[in-house]
């Protein structure tokens, strides 16, 4: 994601299961403060690597960010992939990044 912010070819950023702590590693996202591209954070409500309060704080303090929590989903969205996909598709269409699916 850090490389996507300054890249003019990248129109928006989607982060799935944004970790804050995993296997002894800590993740910080200060660079998002200077990144004005639209951003979507999608996380599971039971994600073992993403503290919900930290994620909500990140989304609230990051320019042009949206947050979707998929209830009861773990870090890998096991059994909840359809809900994750719907969240992404809805956001992409709302951003004008991709056209809405036809009703054919």
Coordinates of N, CA, C and O in Angstrom, one line a residue:
X1 N 0.8 -1.2 0.0 CA 0.0 0.0 0.0 C 0.9 1.3 0.0 O 0.5 2.2 -0.6
X2 N 2.0 1.2 0.7 CA 2.9 2.3 0.7 C 3.3 2.7 -0.7 O 3.4 3.9 -1.1
X3 N 3.6 1.7 -1.6 CA 4.0 2.0 -2.9 C 2.9 2.5 -3.8 O 3.1 3.2 -4.8
X4 N 1.6 2.2 -3.5 CA 0.5 2.6 -4.3 C 0.1 4.0 -4.1 O -0.4 4.7 -5.0
X5 N 0.4 4.6 -2.9 CA 0.0 6.0 -2.7 C 0.6 7.0 -3.7 O -0.1 7.8 -4.3
X6 N 1.9 6.9 -3.9 CA 2.5 7.9 -4.9 C 2.4 7.5 -6.3 O 2.7 8.3 -7.2
X7 N 1.9 6.3 -6.6 CA 1.9 5.8 -8.0 C 0.7 6.4 -8.7 O -0.5 6.1 -8.4
X8 N 0.9 7.2 -9.8 CA -0.2 7.9 -10.5 C -1.1 6.9 -11.2 O -2.2 7.3 -11.6
X9 N -0.6 5.7 -11.5 CA -1.4 4.7 -12.2 C -2.5 4.1 -11.3 O -3.4 3.5 -11.7
X10 N -2.3 4.2 -10.0 CA -3.2 3.6 -9.0 C -4.2 4.6 -8.7 O -3.9 5.7 -8.2
X11 N -5.5 4.3 -9.0 CA -6.6 5.2 -8.8 C -7.2 5.1 -7.4 O -7.8 6.1 -6.9
X12 N -7.1 4.0 -6.7 CA -7.7 3.8 -5.4 C -7.0 2.6 -4.7 O -6.3 1.8 -5.4
X13 N -7.2 2.5 -3.4 CA -6.5 1.4 -2.7 C -7.6 0.6 -1.9 O -8.4 1.2 -1.2
X14 N -7.5 -0.7 -2.0 CA -8.4 -1.5 -1.2 C -7.5 -2.4 -0.3 O -6.6 -3.1 -0.8
X15 N -7.8 -2.4 1.0 CA -7.0 -3.2 1.9 C -7.9 -4.2 2.6 O -8.9 -3.9 3.2
X16 N -7.6 -5.5 2.4 CA -8.4 -6.6 3.0 C -7.7 -7.1 4.2 O -6.5 -7.5 4.2
X17 N -8.4 -7.2 5.3 CA -7.8 -7.7 6.6 C -6.5 -7.0 7.0 O -5.5 -7.6 7.3
X18 N -6.6 -5.7 7.0 CA -5.4 -4.8 7.4 C -4.9 -5.2 8.7 O -5.6 -5.0 9.8
X19 N -3.7 -5.8 8.8 CA -3.2 -6.2 10.1 C -2.6 -5.1 10.9 O -2.1 -4.1 10.4
X20 N -2.6 -5.2 12.2 CA -1.9 -4.3 13.1 C -0.8 -5.0 13.9 O 0.2 -4.5 14.2
X21 N -1.1 -6.3 14.1 CA -0.1 -7.2 14.8 C -0.3 -8.6 14.3 O -1.4 -9.1 14.4
X22 N 0.8 -9.2 13.9 CA 0.7 -10.6 13.4 C 2.1 -11.3 13.6 O 3.1 -10.7 13.1
X23 N 2.1 -12.4 14.3 CA 3.3 -13.2 14.5 C 4.5 -12.4 14.9 O 5.6 -12.5 14.4
X24 N 4.2 -11.5 15.9 CA 5.3 -10.7 16.5 C 5.7 -9.4 15.7 O 6.5 -8.7 16.1
X25 N 5.0 -9.2 14.6 CA 5.3 -8.0 13.8 C 4.2 -7.0 14.0 O 3.0 -7.3 14.1
X26 N 4.6 -5.7 14.1 CA 3.6 -4.6 14.3 C 3.6 -3.8 13.0 O 4.6 -3.6 12.3
X27 N 2.4 -3.4 12.6 CA 2.2 -2.7 11.3 C 1.6 -1.3 11.7 O 0.7 -1.2 12.5
X28 N 2.2 -0.3 11.0 CA 1.7 1.1 11.2 C 1.5 1.7 9.8 O 2.2 1.3 8.9
X29 N 0.6 2.6 9.8 CA 0.2 3.2 8.5 C 0.2 4.7 8.4 O -0.7 5.3 7.9
X30 N 1.2 5.3 9.0 CA 1.3 6.7 9.1 C 1.3 7.4 7.7 O 0.9 8.5 7.5
X31 N 1.9 6.7 6.7 CA 2.0 7.2 5.3 C 0.6 7.5 4.7 O 0.5 8.2 3.8
X32 N -0.5 6.9 5.2 CA -1.8 7.2 4.7 C -2.2 8.6 4.9 O -3.1 9.2 4.2
X33 N -1.6 9.3 5.9 CA -1.9 10.7 6.2 C -1.7 11.6 5.0 O -2.4 12.6 4.8
X34 N -0.7 11.3 4.1 CA -0.4 12.1 3.0 C -1.0 11.5 1.7 O -0.6 11.9 0.6
X35 N -1.8 10.5 1.8 CA -2.3 9.8 0.6 C -3.8 10.1 0.5 O -4.7 9.7 1.2
X36 N -4.1 10.9 -0.6 CA -5.5 11.4 -0.8 C -6.3 10.5 -1.7 O -7.5 10.8 -2.0
X37 N -5.8 9.4 -2.1 CA -6.5 8.5 -3.0 C -7.7 7.9 -2.2 O -7.5 7.6 -1.0
X38 N -8.8 7.5 -2.9 CA -9.8 6.8 -2.2 C -9.3 5.5 -1.6 O -8.5 4.8 -2.3
X39 N -9.7 5.2 -0.4 CA -9.2 3.9 0.2 C -10.4 3.2 0.9 O -11.3 3.8 1.5
X40 N -10.4 1.9 0.7 CA -11.4 1.0 1.4 C -10.7 0.0 2.2 O -9.8 -0.7 1.7
X41 N -11.1 0.0 3.5 CA -10.6 -1.1 4.4 C -11.7 -2.0 4.6 O -12.8 -1.6 5.0
X42 N -11.5 -3.3 4.3 CA -12.5 -4.3 4.6 C -11.8 -5.3 5.6 O -10.7 -5.8 5.3
X43 N -12.5 -5.5 6.7 CA -12.0 -6.4 7.7 C -13.1 -7.3 8.3 O -14.2 -6.9 8.3
X44 N -12.7 -8.4 8.8 CA -13.6 -9.3 9.5 C -13.8 -8.9 10.9 O -12.9 -8.4 11.6
X45 N -15.0 -9.0 11.3 CA -15.4 -8.7 12.7 C -14.6 -9.5 13.7 O -14.5 -9.2 14.9
X46 N -14.1 -10.7 13.3 CA -13.4 -11.6 14.2 C -12.0 -11.8 13.7 O -11.3 -12.8 13.9
X47 N -11.4 -10.7 13.0 CA -10.1 -10.8 12.4 C -9.1 -10.9 13.6 O -9.0 -10.0 14.4
X48 N -8.3 -11.9 13.6 CA -7.3 -12.1 14.7 C -6.1 -11.2 14.6 O -5.3 -11.1 15.6
X49 N -5.9 -10.5 13.5 CA -4.8 -9.7 13.3 C -5.1 -8.2 13.3 O -4.2 -7.4 13.2
X50 N -6.4 -7.9 13.3 CA -6.8 -6.5 13.2 C -7.6 -6.1 14.4 O -8.8 -6.5 14.5
X51 N -7.1 -5.3 15.2 CA -7.9 -4.8 16.3 C -8.9 -3.8 15.8 O -8.6 -2.8 15.1
X52 N -10.2 -4.1 16.1 CA -11.2 -3.2 15.5 C -11.1 -1.8 15.9 O -11.3 -0.9 15.0
X53 N -10.8 -1.5 17.1 CA -10.7 -0.1 17.5 C -9.5 0.6 16.8 O -9.7 1.8 16.4
X54 N -8.4 -0.1 16.6 CA -7.3 0.5 15.8 C -7.7 0.7 14.4 O -7.4 1.8 13.8
X55 N -8.4 -0.2 13.8 CA -8.9 -0.1 12.4 C -9.9 1.1 12.3 O -9.8 1.9 11.3
X56 N -10.8 1.2 13.2 CA -11.7 2.3 13.1 C -11.0 3.6 13.3 O -11.4 4.6 12.6
X57 N -10.0 3.7 14.1 CA -9.2 4.9 14.3 C -8.5 5.2 13.0 O -8.4 6.4 12.6
X58 N -7.9 4.2 12.4 CA -7.1 4.4 11.1 C -8.1 5.0 10.1 O -7.7 5.9 9.4
X59 N -9.2 4.4 9.9 CA -10.2 4.8 8.9 C -10.7 6.2 9.2 O -10.8 7.0 8.2
X60 N -10.9 6.6 10.4 CA -11.4 7.9 10.8 C -10.3 9.0 10.6 O -10.7 10.1 10.4
X61 N -9.1 8.6 10.7 CA -8.0 9.7 10.6 C -7.3 9.6 9.2 O -6.3 10.4 9.0
X62 N -7.7 8.8 8.3 CA -7.1 8.7 7.0 C -8.0 9.4 6.0 O -9.2 9.1 5.9
X63 N -7.4 10.3 5.2 CA -8.1 11.0 4.2 C -8.8 10.0 3.2 O -8.2 9.0 2.8
X64 N -10.0 10.3 2.8 CA -10.7 9.6 1.7 C -10.8 8.1 2.0 O -10.7 7.3 1.1
X65 N -11.1 7.7 3.3 CA -11.1 6.3 3.7 C -12.5 5.9 4.1 O -13.3 6.7 4.6
X66 N -12.8 4.6 3.7 CA -14.1 4.0 4.1 C -13.7 2.7 4.8 O -12.7 2.1 4.5
X67 N -14.6 2.2 5.7 CA -14.4 1.0 6.4 C -15.6 0.2 6.4 O -16.7 0.6 6.6
X68 N -15.4 -1.1 6.0 CA -16.5 -2.1 6.1 C -16.1 -3.3 7.0 O -15.0 -3.8 6.7
X69 N -16.9 -3.6 8.0 CA -16.6 -4.7 8.8 C -17.6 -5.8 8.4 O -18.8 -5.6 8.4
X70 N -17.0 -7.0 8.1 CA -17.9 -8.1 7.7 C -18.0 -8.9 9.0 O -17.1 -9.5 9.5
X71 N -19.2 -8.9 9.6 CA -19.5 -9.6 10.8 C -19.1 -11.0 10.8 O -19.3 -11.7 9.9
X72 N -18.5 -11.4 11.9 CA -18.1 -12.8 12.2 C -17.1 -13.4 11.3 O -16.7 -14.5 11.4
X73 N -16.5 -12.6 10.4 CA -15.5 -13.1 9.5 C -14.1 -13.0 10.1 O -13.8 -12.1 10.9
X74 N -13.3 -14.0 9.8 CA -11.9 -14.0 10.4 C -11.0 -13.3 9.4 O -11.5 -12.6 8.4
X75 N -9.7 -13.3 9.6 CA -8.8 -12.6 8.8 C -8.8 -13.0 7.3 O -8.6 -12.2 6.4
X76 N -9.2 -14.3 7.0 CA -9.3 -14.8 5.7 C -10.7 -14.8 5.1 O -10.9 -15.3 4.0
X77 N -11.7 -14.2 5.8 CA -13.0 -14.1 5.4 C -13.7 -15.5 5.1 O -14.5 -15.6 4.2
X78 N -13.2 -16.5 5.8 CA -13.7 -17.9 5.6 C -15.2 -17.9 5.7 O -15.8 -17.5 6.8
X79 N -15.9 -18.4 4.7 CA -17.3 -18.5 4.7 C -18.0 -17.2 4.5 O -19.3 -17.1 4.6
X80 N -17.3 -16.1 4.3 CA -17.9 -14.8 4.2 C -17.3 -14.1 2.9 O -17.4 -12.8 2.8
X81 N -16.8 -14.8 2.0 CA -16.2 -14.2 0.8 C -17.3 -13.4 0.0 O -16.9 -12.4 -0.6
X82 N -18.5 -13.9 -0.1 CA -19.5 -13.2 -0.8 C -19.8 -11.8 -0.2 O -20.0 -10.8 -1.0
X83 N -19.8 -11.7 1.1 CA -20.0 -10.4 1.7 C -18.8 -9.5 1.5 O -19.0 -8.3 1.3
X84 N -17.6 -10.0 1.5 CA -16.5 -9.2 1.2 C -16.5 -8.7 -0.2 O -16.3 -7.5 -0.5
X85 N -16.8 -9.6 -1.1 CA -16.9 -9.2 -2.5 C -18.0 -8.1 -2.8 O -17.7 -7.2 -3.5
X86 N -19.1 -8.3 -2.2 CA -20.2 -7.3 -2.3 C -19.7 -5.9 -1.8 O -20.0 -4.9 -2.4
X87 N -19.1 -5.9 -0.7 CA -18.6 -4.7 -0.1 C -17.6 -4.0 -1.1 O -17.7 -2.8 -1.3
X88 N -16.7 -4.7 -1.7 CA -15.7 -4.2 -2.6 C -16.4 -3.7 -3.9 O -16.2 -2.6 -4.4
X89 N -17.3 -4.5 -4.5 CA -18.0 -4.1 -5.7 C -18.8 -2.9 -5.5 O -18.8 -2.0 -6.3
X90 N -19.5 -2.8 -4.4 CA -20.4 -1.6 -4.1 C -19.5 -0.4 -4.0 O -19.9 0.7 -4.5
X91 N -18.4 -0.5 -3.3 CA -17.5 0.7 -3.1 C -16.9 1.1 -4.5 O -16.8 2.3 -4.8
X92 N -16.5 0.1 -5.3 CA -15.8 0.5 -6.6 C -16.8 1.2 -7.5 O -16.5 2.2 -8.1
X93 N -18.1 0.7 -7.5 CA -19.1 1.4 -8.3 C -19.3 2.8 -7.8 O -19.4 3.8 -8.5
X94 N -19.5 2.9 -6.4 CA -19.7 4.2 -5.8 C -18.6 5.2 -6.1 O -18.8 6.4 -6.2
X95 N -17.4 4.7 -6.2 CA -16.2 5.6 -6.5 C -16.1 6.0 -8.0 O -15.3 6.8 -8.4
X96 N -16.9 5.3 -8.8 CA -16.8 5.6 -10.3 C -15.6 4.9 -10.9 O -15.2 5.3 -12.0
X97 N -15.1 3.9 -10.2 CA -13.9 3.3 -10.7 C -14.3 2.2 -11.8 O -13.5 2.0 -12.7
X98 N -15.4 1.6 -11.6 CA -15.9 0.6 -12.5 C -17.4 0.8 -12.7 O -18.1 1.2 -11.8
X99 N -17.9 0.4 -13.9 CA -19.3 0.6 -14.1 C -20.1 -0.5 -13.3 O -19.6 -1.5 -13.0
X100 N -21.3 -0.1 -13.1 CA -22.2 -1.1 -12.4 C -22.5 -2.2 -13.3 O -22.5 -2.1 -14.5
X101 N -22.7 -3.4 -12.7 CA -23.0 -4.6 -13.5 C -24.3 -4.4 -14.2 O -25.2 -3.9 -13.7
X102 N -24.4 -4.9 -15.4 CA -25.6 -4.8 -16.2 C -26.6 -5.8 -15.6 O -26.3 -6.8 -15.0
X103 N -27.9 -5.5 -15.8 CA -29.0 -6.4 -15.3 C -29.4 -7.4 -16.3 O -30.6 -7.9 -16.3
X104 N -28.6 -7.8 -17.2 CA -29.0 -8.7 -18.3 C -29.3 -10.1 -17.7 O -28.7 -10.7 -17.0

